[in-house]
Amino acid sequence: MSLVQLSPRVEELKRVLTDFVENECIPAEDEYRQALGSGAQRWKAVPPVMEKLKARARELGLWNLFLPKEYKEGAGLTNYEYAVLCEITGRSPSIAPEACNCSAPDTGNMEVFAKYGTPAQKAKWLTPLLNGEIRSAFAMTEPAVASSDATNICTRIVRSGSGYLVNGRKWWISGAGHPKCVVFITMGKTDTAAHRHEQQSIVVVPAEAPGVTVVRPLTVFGYDDAPHGHCEVVFDDVWVPAENLILGEGRGFEVIQGRLGPGRIHHCMRSLGMAERALELMVARVQNRTTFGRAIAEHGVVLDYIAKSRMDLESARMLVLRAADMIDKVGAKNALKEIAMAKVVVPNVALTILDRAIQLFGAGGVGQDTPLAEFWAGLRTLRIADGPDEVHTRQIAQLEIRQQNARLAKKSKL
């Protein structure tokens, strides 16, 4: 559903993408999981079916849809238009986003290179990322500090000759385990004496650089999310040339804010797709089972679950579309409240719908025969990733107070 009339081109993309996800990606999920194998094998190679689906997505014109129209490298869509399409890919979150070259963290990293990268950085990193030839990771979160406040980040990026030395320990670095991950966009401090929001810088660190060690994959409620994973990574005297600096020293916050705004909305878009699939599974389940002499769907509490799930889902979708529309009209910096509201509400709504679906599936809902448990694990993590609920809620309140005070001040001058 969209409140704005979509162009004929976007309507056609929506039709083609829906068919691709429903008839090619979702049916490939079991094959993909089985091909990953077990143990260390899960991190060695990408299942062949993924490369087939990537080729198919390119053939269908479903490639790099995420990059907004202001970038010549993108598909020419607005954030609002992409929101409608991204939700569809969320129905098969382990397959469809990557198949369309629209999966995190690559989308955010590609936008960093597109927005802030030098011509040389774009040629070396952005072009192969856009072509789906390599993967990337974003290294910010650290085990030693509360990383929800990015000013706490303590990795050091120190000038050394014609480059920089990077020293620090990161964790929950999504994508670091992927066999095709060749680059880390890394945040650290270059000047601890500067203003607290000007101490941080961003550098590009090649994955094969001496001193880079992927220590271990971390599990999310027992799921390893191979082959991309979420890893602990150590940077030990890693030297990178000065040309690997993004935008300039002390501009790390500027870069990450430009990256995280759209990225948060992308996560919300995909979450809606997961919740829609969970609701469909729920409805099908309760019509095909009986308890106490009647269909499960005839029990009042079940009807309540279904109705509330639909209402919650539609309300959450409006927040996402509103935020995407605001980004298009006034930019991510001026849509902070809308982005934060979506980031808090959508994962919580999707989790509630997943929980209802799991409850109605009973024991089957927590196992591997449906995607529900894995969806739940990913969505629960999203309440922490890219800023925990509490940080966004705090920001929403502060912005609301500021905006109301500005309106009152303006009114008092009339």
CSV table of N, CA and C in Angstrom, one decimal, residues 142 154-156 166-170 211 233-237:
chain,number,residue,atom,x,y,z
A,142,GLU,N,32.0,-1.3,19.9
A,142,GLU,CA,33.2,-1.9,20.6
A,142,GLU,C,32.7,-2.6,21.9
A,154,CYS,N,36.6,4.1,21.3
A,154,CYS,CA,38.0,4.4,21.7
A,154,CYS,C,39.1,3.9,20.8
A,155,THR,N,38.7,3.2,19.7
A,155,THR,CA,39.7,2.8,18.7
A,155,THR,C,40.5,4.1,18.2
A,156,ARG,N,41.8,4.0,18.1
A,156,ARG,CA,42.6,5.1,17.7
A,156,ARG,C,43.0,5.0,16.3
A,166,VAL,N,45.8,2.2,12.8
A,166,VAL,CA,44.5,1.9,13.4
A,166,VAL,C,44.7,0.8,14.5
A,167,ASN,N,44.3,1.1,15.7
A,167,ASN,CA,44.3,0.2,16.8
A,167,ASN,C,43.0,0.2,17.6
A,168,GLY,N,42.4,-1.0,17.7
A,168,GLY,CA,41.2,-1.1,18.5
A,168,GLY,C,40.6,-2.5,18.3
A,169,ARG,N,39.6,-2.7,19.1
A,169,ARG,CA,38.8,-4.0,19.1
A,169,ARG,C,37.3,-3.7,18.9
A,170,LYS,N,36.7,-4.3,17.8
A,170,LYS,CA,35.3,-4.0,17.5
A,170,LYS,C,34.6,-5.4,17.6
A,211,GLY,N,47.5,-7.1,10.4
A,211,GLY,CA,47.0,-6.6,11.7
A,211,GLY,C,45.5,-6.7,11.8
A,233,VAL,N,36.4,-8.2,15.8
A,233,VAL,CA,37.5,-7.9,14.9
A,233,VAL,C,38.5,-7.1,15.6
A,234,VAL,N,39.8,-7.4,15.5
A,234,VAL,CA,40.9,-6.7,16.1
A,234,VAL,C,41.7,-6.0,15.0
A,235,PHE,N,42.0,-4.7,15.3
A,235,PHE,CA,42.9,-3.9,14.4
A,235,PHE,C,44.1,-3.6,15.3
A,236,ASP,N,45.2,-4.3,14.9
A,236,ASP,CA,46.5,-4.2,15.7
A,236,ASP,C,47.6,-3.6,14.8
A,237,ASP,N,47.8,-2.3,15.1
A,237,ASP,CA,48.8,-1.5,14.3
A,237,ASP,C,48.6,-1.7,12.8
